[in-house]
Structure formats: C-alpha cells, structure tokens
Short mmCIF file of C-alpha atoms in Angstrom, two decimals:
data_model
loop_
_atom_site.label_atom_id
_atom_site.label_comp_id
_atom_site.label_asym_id
_atom_site.label_seq_id
_atom_site.Cartn_x
_atom_site.Cartn_y
_atom_site.Cartn_z
CA GLU A 1 156.26 131.55 153.70
CA SER A 2 155.33 135.21 154.55
CA GLU A 3 153.33 136.20 157.64
CA TYR A 4 150.52 137.43 155.17
CA VAL A 5 150.28 133.99 153.51
CA SER A 6 150.26 132.31 156.93
CA ALA A 7 147.34 134.53 158.14
CA HIS A 8 145.19 134.01 154.98
CA LEU A 9 146.12 130.47 154.02
CA HIS A 10 142.85 129.06 155.49
CA GLU A 11 140.84 131.40 153.39
CA TRP A 12 142.40 129.94 150.29
CA ILE A 13 141.65 126.47 151.51
CA ASP A 14 137.98 127.36 152.14
CA LEU A 15 137.62 128.59 148.49
CA ILE A 16 139.37 125.69 146.70
CA PHE A 17 138.72 122.64 149.01
CA GLY A 18 136.31 124.06 151.70
CA TYR A 19 132.86 125.26 152.56
CA LYS A 20 133.01 128.17 150.15
CA GLN A 21 133.32 125.84 147.12
CA ARG A 22 129.57 125.24 146.96
CA GLY A 23 126.23 126.66 148.17
CA PRO A 24 125.46 130.11 149.46
CA ALA A 25 128.85 130.75 150.79
CA ALA A 26 130.40 130.09 147.21
CA VAL A 27 127.80 132.60 145.77
CA GLU A 28 128.66 135.23 148.41
CA ALA A 29 132.40 134.72 147.61
CA LEU A 30 131.94 134.97 143.87
CA ASN A 31 133.30 131.45 143.70
CA VAL A 32 130.81 129.77 141.35
CA PHE A 33 131.83 127.86 138.10
CA TYR A 34 130.05 126.06 135.26
CA TYR A 35 128.01 123.19 136.79
CA CYS A 36 129.63 120.46 134.75
CA SER A 37 132.97 121.16 136.55
CA TYR A 38 131.78 120.13 139.92
CA GLU A 39 132.41 116.46 141.12
CA GLY A 40 129.24 114.39 141.07
CA ALA A 41 127.30 116.97 139.17
CA VAL A 42 126.92 114.79 136.03
CA ASP A 43 126.76 111.00 135.96
CA LEU A 44 128.24 110.23 132.54
CA ASP A 45 127.67 106.46 132.94
CA ALA A 46 123.81 106.97 133.27
CA LEU A 47 123.68 108.86 129.86
CA THR A 48 122.45 106.52 127.02
CA ASP A 49 122.59 109.24 124.34
CA GLU A 50 126.13 109.09 122.88
CA LYS A 51 125.80 112.69 121.47
CA GLU A 52 124.69 114.04 124.88
CA ARG A 53 127.52 112.23 126.52
CA LYS A 54 130.05 113.54 124.08
CA ALA A 55 128.80 117.05 124.44
CA LEU A 56 128.99 116.88 128.22
CA GLU A 57 132.52 115.42 128.06
CA GLY A 58 133.50 118.35 125.83
CA MET A 59 132.05 120.82 128.27
CA ILE A 60 134.00 119.23 131.09
CA ASN A 61 137.17 119.25 129.19
CA ASN A 62 136.66 122.88 128.18
CA PHE A 63 135.69 124.25 131.62
CA GLY A 64 138.02 122.03 133.59
CA GLN A 65 137.26 120.23 136.88
CA THR A 66 136.74 121.73 140.36
CA PRO A 67 138.73 119.95 143.04
CA CYS A 68 136.93 117.51 145.52
CA GLN A 69 135.25 119.34 148.35
CA LEU A 70 137.16 118.01 151.40
CA LEU A 71 135.69 120.38 154.10
CA LYS A 72 132.16 121.63 154.83
CA GLU A 73 133.17 124.00 157.73
CA PRO A 74 135.57 126.76 157.88
CA HIS A 75 139.14 125.83 158.10
CA PRO A 76 140.86 127.13 161.25
CA PRO A 77 143.66 129.68 160.76
CA ARG A 78 147.25 128.66 160.99
CA LEU A 79 148.82 129.04 164.46
CA SER A 80 151.59 131.61 164.93
CA ALA A 81 154.96 130.18 165.99
CA GLU A 82 154.27 131.26 169.60
CA GLU A 83 150.82 129.45 169.63
CA ALA A 84 152.33 126.26 168.23
CA VAL A 85 154.99 126.20 170.81
CA GLN A 86 152.39 126.63 173.56
CA LYS A 87 150.16 123.85 172.23
CA GLN A 88 153.16 121.41 171.90
CA THR A 89 154.06 122.13 175.52
CA LYS A 90 150.44 121.40 176.56
CA THR A 91 150.43 118.19 174.53
CA GLU A 92 153.75 117.04 175.94
CA SER A 93 152.56 117.44 179.46
CA SER A 94 150.17 114.47 179.21
CA THR A 95 152.32 111.38 178.15
CA LEU A 96 155.85 110.88 177.20
CA ASN A 97 156.50 109.85 173.65
CA LEU A 98 158.93 106.92 173.98
CA PHE A 99 160.53 107.58 170.57
CA GLN A 100 161.92 110.88 171.97
CA HIS A 101 163.41 108.97 174.92
CA LEU A 102 164.77 105.93 173.28
CA PRO A 103 167.94 105.48 175.48
CA GLU A 104 165.75 105.47 178.66
CA LEU A 105 163.38 102.62 177.90
CA LYS A 106 162.57 100.09 180.53
CA SER A 107 160.43 96.87 180.38
CA PHE A 108 157.67 95.75 182.82
CA PHE A 109 155.74 92.48 182.75
CA VAL A 110 152.24 91.42 183.43
CA GLU A 111 151.55 87.74 184.20
CA GLY A 112 148.31 85.63 184.52
CA ILE A 113 146.83 86.61 181.21
CA SER A 114 148.00 83.51 179.21
CA ASP A 115 150.18 81.47 181.50
CA GLY A 116 152.30 79.13 179.44
CA ILE A 117 150.34 79.76 176.26
CA PRO A 118 151.81 82.19 173.66
CA LEU A 119 150.22 85.64 173.56
CA ILE A 120 149.73 86.38 169.87
CA LYS A 121 147.81 89.65 169.95
CA ALA A 122 147.92 92.70 172.41
CA ILE A 123 146.52 96.01 171.30
CA VAL A 124 145.02 99.26 172.68
CA PRO A 125 142.47 100.39 169.91
CA LYS A 126 142.96 104.11 169.23
CA ASN A 127 139.51 105.52 168.84
CA GLN A 128 137.70 104.13 171.89
CA SER A 129 134.51 106.32 172.55
CA ARG A 130 134.90 108.40 175.72
CA SER A 131 132.23 110.37 177.51
CA PHE A 132 132.94 113.31 179.69
CA MET A 133 132.07 111.31 182.70
CA SER A 134 134.62 108.56 181.73
CA GLN A 135 137.65 110.74 181.32
CA GLY A 136 140.47 109.41 183.32
CA SER A 137 139.05 105.92 183.56
CA PRO A 138 140.85 102.99 181.88
CA GLU A 139 140.62 102.04 178.18
CA LEU A 140 140.51 98.62 176.81
CA LEU A 141 143.54 96.56 176.04
CA ILE A 142 142.62 93.46 173.98
CA THR A 143 144.60 90.28 174.05
CA VAL A 144 144.33 87.01 172.10
CA SER A 145 146.18 83.85 173.24
CA MET A 146 147.18 80.86 171.11
CA ASN A 147 144.38 78.76 172.65
CA ASN A 148 141.81 81.28 171.19
CA VAL A 149 141.00 82.94 174.55
CA ILE A 150 140.28 86.69 174.35
CA GLY A 151 140.87 89.20 177.05
CA THR A 152 139.47 92.69 177.43
CA HIS A 153 141.71 94.40 180.07
CA GLY A 154 141.80 97.89 181.63
CA TRP A 155 144.73 100.17 180.54
CA LEU A 156 145.67 103.61 181.62
CA PRO A 157 149.10 105.20 180.90
CA TYR A 158 150.30 107.85 183.33
CA ASP A 159 151.35 111.40 182.70
CA ARG A 160 155.01 112.44 182.37
CA SER A 161 155.51 112.95 186.07
CA ILE A 162 155.48 109.10 186.50
CA SER A 163 155.71 108.01 182.98
CA ASN A 164 157.27 104.58 183.70
CA TYR A 165 154.09 103.63 185.57
CA PHE A 166 150.75 102.61 184.18
CA THR A 167 147.61 101.01 185.31
CA PHE A 168 146.68 97.39 184.14
CA ILE A 169 143.54 95.79 185.31
CA LYS A 170 143.44 92.15 184.35
CA ASP A 171 140.34 90.72 182.74
CA GLN A 172 139.50 87.97 185.42
CA THR A 173 137.62 85.93 182.86
CA VAL A 174 140.72 84.73 180.98
CA THR A 175 141.75 82.36 183.72
CA ASN A 176 138.27 80.92 184.55
CA PRO A 177 137.29 78.32 182.09
CA LYS A 178 133.57 78.89 182.81
CA THR A 179 133.69 82.57 181.89
CA GLN A 180 136.39 82.58 179.15
CA ARG A 181 135.58 84.11 175.87
CA SER A 182 136.92 82.05 172.96
CA LEU A 183 136.88 82.18 169.14
CA ASN A 184 134.59 79.72 167.52
CA GLY A 185 135.90 76.59 165.76
CA PRO A 186 139.33 75.32 165.10
CA PHE A 187 141.85 77.10 162.81
CA ALA A 188 143.08 75.34 159.61
CA PRO A 189 145.33 72.49 160.33
CA GLY A 190 149.04 73.23 159.89
CA LEU A 191 148.39 76.95 159.80
CA GLU A 192 150.86 78.98 161.80
CA ILE A 193 148.84 81.24 164.20
CA THR A 194 150.21 84.66 164.11
CA SER A 195 149.13 88.26 164.90
CA LYS A 196 148.27 88.81 161.27
CA LEU A 197 145.18 86.74 161.62
CA PHE A 198 143.51 89.18 164.10
CA ILE A 199 142.27 92.80 163.69
CA VAL A 200 140.51 94.79 166.39
CA SER A 201 138.22 97.63 165.26
CA HIS A 202 139.37 101.05 166.35
CA ASP A 203 136.63 101.36 168.96
CA ALA A 204 137.49 98.02 170.56
CA LYS A 205 134.02 96.73 169.89
CA LEU A 206 134.79 94.08 167.07
CA LEU A 207 137.31 91.37 166.54
CA PHE A 208 138.01 90.25 162.90
CA SER A 209 139.72 86.82 162.66
CA ALA A 210 141.09 84.69 159.82
CA GLY A 211 142.83 81.30 159.39
CA HIS A 212 139.56 79.40 159.92
CA TRP A 213 139.19 75.97 158.32
CA ASP A 214 136.13 76.98 156.33
CA ASN A 215 137.97 79.89 154.53
CA SER A 216 135.99 82.39 156.40
CA ILE A 217 136.65 85.75 158.10
CA GLN A 218 134.74 85.88 161.31
CA VAL A 219 133.50 88.97 163.06
CA MET A 220 133.10 88.80 166.87
CA SER A 221 131.30 91.34 169.10
CA LEU A 222 133.69 91.95 171.99
CA THR A 223 130.93 93.40 174.10
CA LYS A 224 128.59 90.44 173.64
CA GLY A 225 131.34 87.93 173.44
CA LYS A 226 129.86 86.08 170.41
CA ILE A 227 130.40 85.80 166.62
CA ILE A 228 128.01 88.02 164.67
CA SER A 229 129.10 87.11 161.10
CA HIS A 230 130.89 84.68 158.88
CA ASN A 231 132.13 86.03 155.55
CA ILE A 232 133.17 83.26 153.05
CA ARG A 233 134.34 84.62 149.74
CA HIS A 234 137.88 83.37 149.50
CA MET A 235 138.46 80.00 147.88
CA ASP A 236 141.11 78.88 150.37
CA ILE A 237 142.39 79.64 153.86
CA VAL A 238 142.52 83.36 154.71
CA THR A 239 146.16 83.96 155.86
CA CYS A 240 146.39 87.51 156.86
CA LEU A 241 144.35 90.69 157.62
CA ALA A 242 145.05 94.41 157.82
CA THR A 243 143.00 97.58 158.35
CA ASP A 244 143.64 101.11 157.39
CA TYR A 245 144.47 104.04 159.70
CA CYS A 246 140.82 105.16 159.76
CA GLY A 247 139.25 101.86 160.23
CA ILE A 248 137.09 102.21 157.05
CA HIS A 249 138.59 99.35 155.11
CA LEU A 250 139.86 95.77 155.74
CA ILE A 251 142.08 93.81 153.47
CA SER A 252 142.39 89.99 153.48
CA GLY A 253 145.05 87.84 151.91
CA SER A 254 144.61 84.11 151.11
CA ARG A 255 146.17 80.81 150.08
CA ASP A 256 144.03 81.22 146.85
CA THR A 257 146.64 83.93 145.81
CA THR A 258 144.06 86.70 145.88
CA CYS A 259 143.41 89.66 148.18
CA MET A 260 140.03 91.19 148.91
CA ILE A 261 139.22 94.64 150.10
CA TRP A 262 136.11 94.89 152.40
CA GLN A 263 134.04 97.81 153.64
CA ILE A 264 133.77 97.88 157.52
CA THR A 265 130.09 98.77 157.76
CA GLN A 266 129.18 101.55 160.25
CA GLN A 267 126.01 102.97 161.91
CA GLY A 268 126.42 106.52 163.17
CA GLY A 269 130.25 106.43 162.73
CA VAL A 270 130.45 103.16 164.86
CA PRO A 271 131.73 99.95 163.20
CA VAL A 272 129.08 97.28 163.33
CA GLY A 273 130.49 94.53 161.06
CA LEU A 274 131.93 93.60 157.73
CA ALA A 275 130.04 94.14 154.26
CA PRO A 276 128.66 90.78 153.14
CA LYS A 277 131.00 90.79 150.02
CA PRO A 278 134.29 92.59 149.15
CA PHE A 279 134.16 95.58 146.75
CA GLN A 280 137.58 94.76 145.21
CA ILE A 281 139.24 91.43 144.42
CA LEU A 282 142.91 91.84 143.64
CA TYR A 283 144.89 89.40 141.51
CA GLY A 284 148.54 88.97 140.50
CA HIS A 285 150.27 86.49 142.76
CA THR A 286 151.17 83.01 141.89
CA ASP A 287 151.42 81.58 145.38
CA GLU A 288 149.68 82.27 148.70
CA VAL A 289 149.52 85.79 150.09
CA LEU A 290 151.38 86.04 153.55
CA SER A 291 151.11 89.67 154.35
CA VAL A 292 148.90 92.71 153.49
CA GLY A 293 148.89 96.35 154.22
CA ILE A 294 146.35 99.13 153.26
CA SER A 295 146.28 102.95 153.22
CA THR A 296 142.92 104.60 152.22
CA GLU A 297 144.47 108.05 152.40
CA LEU A 298 147.10 107.02 149.71
CA ASP A 299 144.62 104.72 147.76
CA MET A 300 147.04 102.03 148.10
CA ALA A 301 146.71 98.31 148.86
CA VAL A 302 149.89 96.29 149.31
CA SER A 303 150.22 92.42 149.43
CA GLY A 304 153.30 90.12 149.86
CA SER A 305 153.40 86.58 148.71
CA ARG A 306 155.28 83.23 149.10
CA ASP A 307 156.24 83.97 145.44
CA GLY A 308 158.66 86.66 146.57
CA THR A 309 156.88 89.61 145.11
CA VAL A 310 154.93 92.58 146.56
CA ILE A 311 152.13 93.88 144.46
CA ILE A 312 150.47 97.41 144.78
CA HIS A 313 146.80 97.98 143.76
CA THR A 314 144.63 100.98 144.08
CA ILE A 315 141.73 100.57 146.59
CA GLN A 316 138.85 102.54 144.87
CA LYS A 317 139.24 100.98 141.39
CA GLY A 318 141.30 97.84 142.20
CA GLN A 319 143.73 98.88 139.49
CA TYR A 320 147.11 97.07 139.30
CA MET A 321 149.89 99.54 139.78
CA ARG A 322 153.26 97.78 140.13
CA THR A 323 155.22 94.81 141.41
CA LEU A 324 158.03 95.20 143.79
CA ARG A 325 160.79 92.54 143.84
CA PRO A 326 163.19 92.74 146.81
CA PRO A 327 166.72 92.08 145.78
CA CYS A 328 167.70 88.39 145.91
CA GLU A 329 169.58 85.83 144.01
CA ARG A 330 167.34 84.26 141.40
CA SER A 331 168.09 80.71 142.41
CA LEU A 332 166.87 81.34 146.04
CA LEU A 333 163.27 80.94 147.08
CA LEU A 334 162.24 84.33 148.60
CA THR A 335 159.04 84.96 150.56
CA ILE A 336 157.46 88.07 151.99
CA PRO A 337 156.19 87.09 155.54
CA ASN A 338 155.63 90.58 156.70
CA LEU A 339 155.41 94.16 155.38
CA ALA A 340 154.13 97.62 156.67
CA ILE A 341 153.25 100.96 155.12
CA SER A 342 154.21 104.32 156.81
CA TRP A 343 151.86 107.38 156.90
CA GLU A 344 153.95 108.90 153.87
CA GLY A 345 153.66 105.72 151.92
CA TYR A 346 157.11 104.22 152.54
CA ILE A 347 156.73 100.43 152.15
CA VAL A 348 158.82 98.39 154.50
CA ILE A 349 159.16 94.73 153.50
CA TYR A 350 160.58 91.78 155.49
CA SER A 351 161.80 88.99 153.25
CA SER A 352 163.02 85.49 154.21
CA ILE A 353 164.75 82.88 152.21
CA GLU A 354 163.05 79.56 152.78
CA GLU A 355 165.66 77.11 151.53
CA THR A 356 168.43 78.06 153.89
CA THR A 357 168.63 76.60 157.36
CA THR A 358 171.05 79.17 159.00
CA LEU A 359 170.03 82.61 159.94
CA LYS A 360 173.04 84.11 158.10
CA ASP A 361 171.73 86.31 155.18
CA LYS A 362 168.49 84.50 155.51
CA ASN A 363 166.36 87.46 156.56
CA ALA A 364 166.32 91.14 155.30
CA LEU A 365 164.53 94.33 155.61
CA HIS A 366 163.82 96.43 152.47
CA LEU A 367 162.58 99.92 151.94
CA PHE A 368 160.64 101.15 148.84
CA SER A 369 159.14 104.65 148.14
CA VAL A 370 155.50 105.36 147.73
CA ASN A 371 156.13 105.26 143.92
CA GLY A 372 157.81 101.81 144.16
CA LYS A 373 161.42 103.02 143.96
CA TYR A 374 163.85 100.68 145.68
CA LEU A 375 165.83 102.68 148.33
CA ARG A 376 167.83 100.24 150.50
CA SER A 377 168.07 97.00 152.31
CA GLN A 378 169.36 95.69 155.62
CA VAL A 379 170.42 92.13 156.40
CA LEU A 380 168.98 90.92 159.68
CA LYS A 381 170.20 88.36 162.25
CA GLU A 382 166.83 87.35 163.45
CA GLN A 383 163.56 86.17 162.09
CA VAL A 384 160.89 88.83 162.41
CA SER A 385 157.47 87.69 163.79
CA ASP A 386 155.76 91.05 163.81
CA ILE A 387 156.45 94.65 162.53
CA CYS A 388 154.83 98.04 162.70
CA VAL A 389 155.90 101.51 161.33
CA ILE A 390 155.24 104.49 163.66
CA GLY A 391 156.23 107.92 162.30
CA GLU A 392 159.92 107.75 161.54
CA HIS A 393 160.46 104.42 163.25
CA ILE A 394 160.13 100.65 162.60
CA VAL A 395 159.30 98.51 165.63
CA MET A 396 159.96 94.75 165.16
CA GLY A 397 159.86 91.69 167.39
CA SER A 398 161.63 88.53 166.54
CA LEU A 399 161.40 84.77 167.31
CA GLN A 400 165.01 85.10 168.73
CA GLY A 401 163.54 87.26 171.47
CA PHE A 402 164.69 90.77 170.38
CA LEU A 403 162.62 93.93 170.33
CA SER A 404 164.25 96.22 167.76
CA ILE A 405 163.57 99.85 166.92
CA ARG A 406 165.07 101.12 163.61
CA ASP A 407 165.09 104.39 161.74
CA LEU A 408 162.65 104.26 158.81
CA HIS A 409 164.92 105.95 156.25
CA SER A 410 168.25 104.42 156.97
CA LEU A 411 166.93 101.06 158.45
CA ASN A 412 169.70 101.33 161.01
CA LEU A 413 169.15 100.41 164.63
CA SER A 414 167.99 103.46 166.72
CA ILE A 415 169.01 101.61 170.02
CA THR A 416 170.57 98.33 170.99
CA PRO A 417 167.77 95.62 170.73
CA LEU A 418 165.96 94.73 173.97
CA ALA A 419 166.36 91.03 174.70
CA MET A 420 163.08 89.59 175.96
CA ARG A 421 164.67 86.12 176.40
CA LEU A 422 161.84 84.29 174.76
CA PRO A 423 160.21 84.39 171.18
CA ILE A 424 158.07 87.47 170.52
CA HIS A 425 154.78 86.92 168.84
CA CYS A 426 153.43 90.46 168.55
CA VAL A 427 154.40 94.05 168.96
CA CYS A 428 152.04 97.14 169.21
CA VAL A 429 152.63 100.78 169.97
CA THR A 430 149.91 102.48 172.10
CA LYS A 431 148.15 105.32 170.52
CA GLU A 432 149.99 108.02 172.73
CA TYR A 433 153.32 106.36 171.71
CA SER A 434 153.98 106.07 175.51
CA HIS A 435 154.35 102.29 175.62
CA ILE A 436 155.07 99.36 173.38
CA LEU A 437 153.18 96.05 174.04
CA VAL A 438 155.01 92.89 173.53
CA GLY A 439 153.48 89.38 173.65
CA LEU A 440 155.71 86.53 174.44
CA GLU A 441 155.96 82.69 174.07
CA ASP A 442 155.22 81.97 177.72
CA GLY A 443 152.14 84.13 177.71
CA LYS A 444 153.70 87.22 179.48
CA LEU A 445 152.79 90.75 178.33
CA ILE A 446 155.70 92.98 178.37
CA ILE A 447 155.06 96.65 178.50
CA VAL A 448 158.04 98.85 177.46
CA GLY A 449 158.02 102.52 178.48
CA VAL A 450 160.27 105.43 179.41
CA GLY A 451 161.84 104.97 182.81
CA LYS A 452 163.96 107.74 184.08
CA PRO A 453 166.02 106.92 187.24
CA ALA A 454 164.79 110.03 188.97
CA GLU A 455 161.16 108.90 188.52
CA MET A 456 161.61 105.43 189.95
CA ARG A 457 159.55 104.63 193.02
CA SER A 458 159.31 101.41 194.80
CA GLY A 459 156.17 99.91 196.51
CA GLN A 460 152.49 99.96 195.48
CA LEU A 461 150.93 103.08 194.15
CA SER A 462 147.26 103.91 193.66
CA ARG A 463 145.38 106.54 191.72
CA LYS A 464 141.93 108.02 192.57
CA LEU A 465 139.87 108.06 189.56
CA TRP A 466 137.66 111.06 188.87
CA GLY A 467 134.07 110.54 189.69
CA SER A 468 134.72 107.16 191.09
CA SER A 469 135.24 105.64 194.62
CA LYS A 470 137.23 102.83 193.23
CA ARG A 471 140.98 102.91 193.62
CA LEU A 472 143.08 101.04 190.98
CA SER A 473 146.25 99.38 192.05
CA GLN A 474 149.04 100.54 189.79
CA ILE A 475 151.85 98.39 188.60
CA SER A 476 155.06 99.82 189.85
CA SER A 477 158.65 99.32 188.46
CA GLY A 478 159.93 97.98 191.77
CA GLU A 479 157.73 94.98 191.55
CA THR A 480 157.29 94.18 187.90
CA GLU A 481 160.40 95.36 186.03
CA TYR A 482 161.39 92.72 183.40
CA ASN A 483 165.23 92.41 183.38
CA THR A 484 165.99 92.33 179.69
CA GLN A 485 169.60 91.72 178.65
CA ASP A 486 171.05 93.94 175.99
CA SER A 487 171.99 92.00 172.92
CA LYS A 488 175.58 92.15 171.93
#
C-alpha cells in the first residue's frame, strides 16, 4: 500500500460506507445516487401493487445497490508507522498480555468464596461503565457456586511493573447465610451444572441462567439481587447459553433439540433484560443441544448436539447454512459438549465419545473454517469442562485438573499444561488478557498471570486509590502462590 493510499484511505471509507454517503455531506461531495439504490429507501414488502413492485425491483437491479452506511461520523486517518509504534508502546505500558509471556505464567489462589463447593462461573465482564471519578477503582468479578450462591467481588489488575500482583476484594455476603444472594428455585433433576448455564451481561448488571426445572431462562439483576424476568419458550430444559461479543444477542440451546436467539433489550445502551420472545427459532438437531456459540458480526449461530453434529444458521434470517460432522467412526456415539467461535469465524469443536469408558481416544478437538471446511483434529488425553478462544489461542480447563493453552491454527499445545490438582469447572480470560480465572472443584478461584522472577516481592502490599482514602490490601505472590505441578 502506497503512502498516498494510506493518507487518503479514510476519505474513501467516508464516501462508500461513512458520513458522506447520505445527507448534505453527500451532496457536497457529489456522491448522490438514484434514491432506490439506498438501503431502506423502499419497502418492497409493503407494496400491494404487483406492477409497481416489479417496476421498483427493475430500477434497483438497473441502478445497483449502495452499501450499508456503517459510520455517521468522519473516519479517522490511518496512523503512520511511527504513530502506530508509539500507540502500541503506550498500550503495553498498562497491563501485560499473558499470551505474549506464556513461559512465565504463575498461579495464585483466592479462598473463602465457595469453600468446599465447586466454583462453576468466574468472569470479569468487559464493558463495565466507568465514570472519570471511578478510574483506578476496582471492577466487578462475578462468581457463581454450585449451591447457586452469587458473588460480586472487586477486581483490579496491576500494571506491568508488578504484573504478577492484583487486587481482589472478596464479597463478604457469600459466606453469610443471611446476606447471600442466590438463584431462585432448583435446577432440573439430573442436570449437570456447568458454566454453560450462566451468562453475565457485559456491564456486570444482569445474570442470565438456564437449567431450571420449568424450562425457563431467568434474568437476575445483580445490583438488586432479585429475579426480574422468567422467559419460558422452550419445550424442555434449557441446557446452554451464549452471548455475542457485543452483548446484543443471546442464544439458548435445549433438550427439545432447538436453539433460540434472543434480543438483549437495552435502554440508553445499557442492558435491562431479555425480549419476551425469541426472534429466531433454529431447528435441525435430532437430540438435545449441548453447546452453543454466536457471532453477530459474522451473522453466525452455531450449535452442537448429543447427535454428534454441529449446525450453523444465520442470525438475522434464521437460515440453515450447513452441518459440520467431526470425524469419527460411524459405529461410535459422538457428542459435542463444547464449542467456541473465534473472532475470525474459526469454529473450535470439542467432541466426546460417550460409549467408551477409558480416556484413550475418547476426547478430541476439531477445527473448522468460517465456511465449514474441516481443517484438523487433535486427540485429547483429558475431558474438557470449559473452553474459550482468545485471538490466536484456545484456553481449556479439564476435569482431570489441567489448564491448557493451545495454538488456534495448529491445535498444538503452546506451553506445558498447568496442573491444578483438582477438576476445573470454568475458565475465563480477563478483558486486558492479563489473567486467566479458573474455578476449581474445592471452591478455590485460581488466578493465572505473568510472574517474572525479577518482579517477585514478598509481604503485603497496598495501593492508594485515586480520590479515595481507602487502602486496598493486595494479594502478593509470597502468600498466595498456587503450587501447580507441570503435567508430564
């Protein structure tokens, strides 16, 4: 790309997709086309006169269609190479990206959240609203335990100068039966309680839960601590939930073999609940749905079932696209307990063969392209309990107690798996990619971060928060390091 193109690329974007596509700016730029070519200018479905409809369709076909208007403000010019390097340096000075320091990972633990009771969800929602006055103060880290107790803890990762430290402020209500916040009602009998049953809105205000005996999806306000809606549309138990990267849509899978796509309702850009009914119902499976994923940007909803298939639908029209079948001997009963979608549309599928009792060749990881092309598989030695894809990496936790990080494209291990010694129930990467949160069978929260030997300090540290007289005790590696044993 020449320097001239780089310097003027934003102007072309303004004309084709941006603010100069319509309105006075378009007139001034001599960028005006026939009115029928613009998206939304004509509602063909509303026309009752067949001749008029055909005439308009002919005009649209003749004049062509203007692209969707994506931007209503001027697009910023492209940074020069020098400016890009400066910006990257500034960004890197805030928090360490653990994926750039994989050989230096260390584990720390937090107790007292869910003592003796499995921790099945731990997440730091990525779009928590921050006022100027609250900069530097902790964000929320949400936990859900097997006994339905919900915790809203304080979380603050540190900058690169002491990257292996962090602030964790325990929610004191989780250990007091009188103040505990819990999910309403029992889960369906015999249902395995996993992290797939819970989704937290990106602003940490709402908790969506499935697996309830009445086939409902419940929405809980985390600020009020109470259920604000029951959505019953499935004909059987809801087995899994997932939300998209932007927090606009939620997808649910059920024992009734269907998936439903729901709108997360918003007021002023803030999630306030779930639409009373789904806007798409997706069919195609012959057995219960075990795992789901959704990407609004790619218009793609993906579901995995006990029938051994993965089906892709579009979101906007609910149109069936294709069925993926991970390789397996026909005589064996394959299931799809987990799957994940990367930002580029790669589909990572975890499959398990139900009939075999030994771990040998029972579990496998498969990679498909956005267009459904099979790329490769990798046999696993452990049973995966949770999986997420971040950039070019796959992060997985297993019931055998191993935290694994694999390369997305080769499926090979990036580092030796970290042995957590107990079954892992959930994994989550924090939004700055500075830490991995791991929930264990005994209720411990393991926090994996970069720990360079030169940065290790012992003893208790504290950090003065801007605009606050409160000092937060900071967990240090000397007191809370979790001694993982490398797997062989």
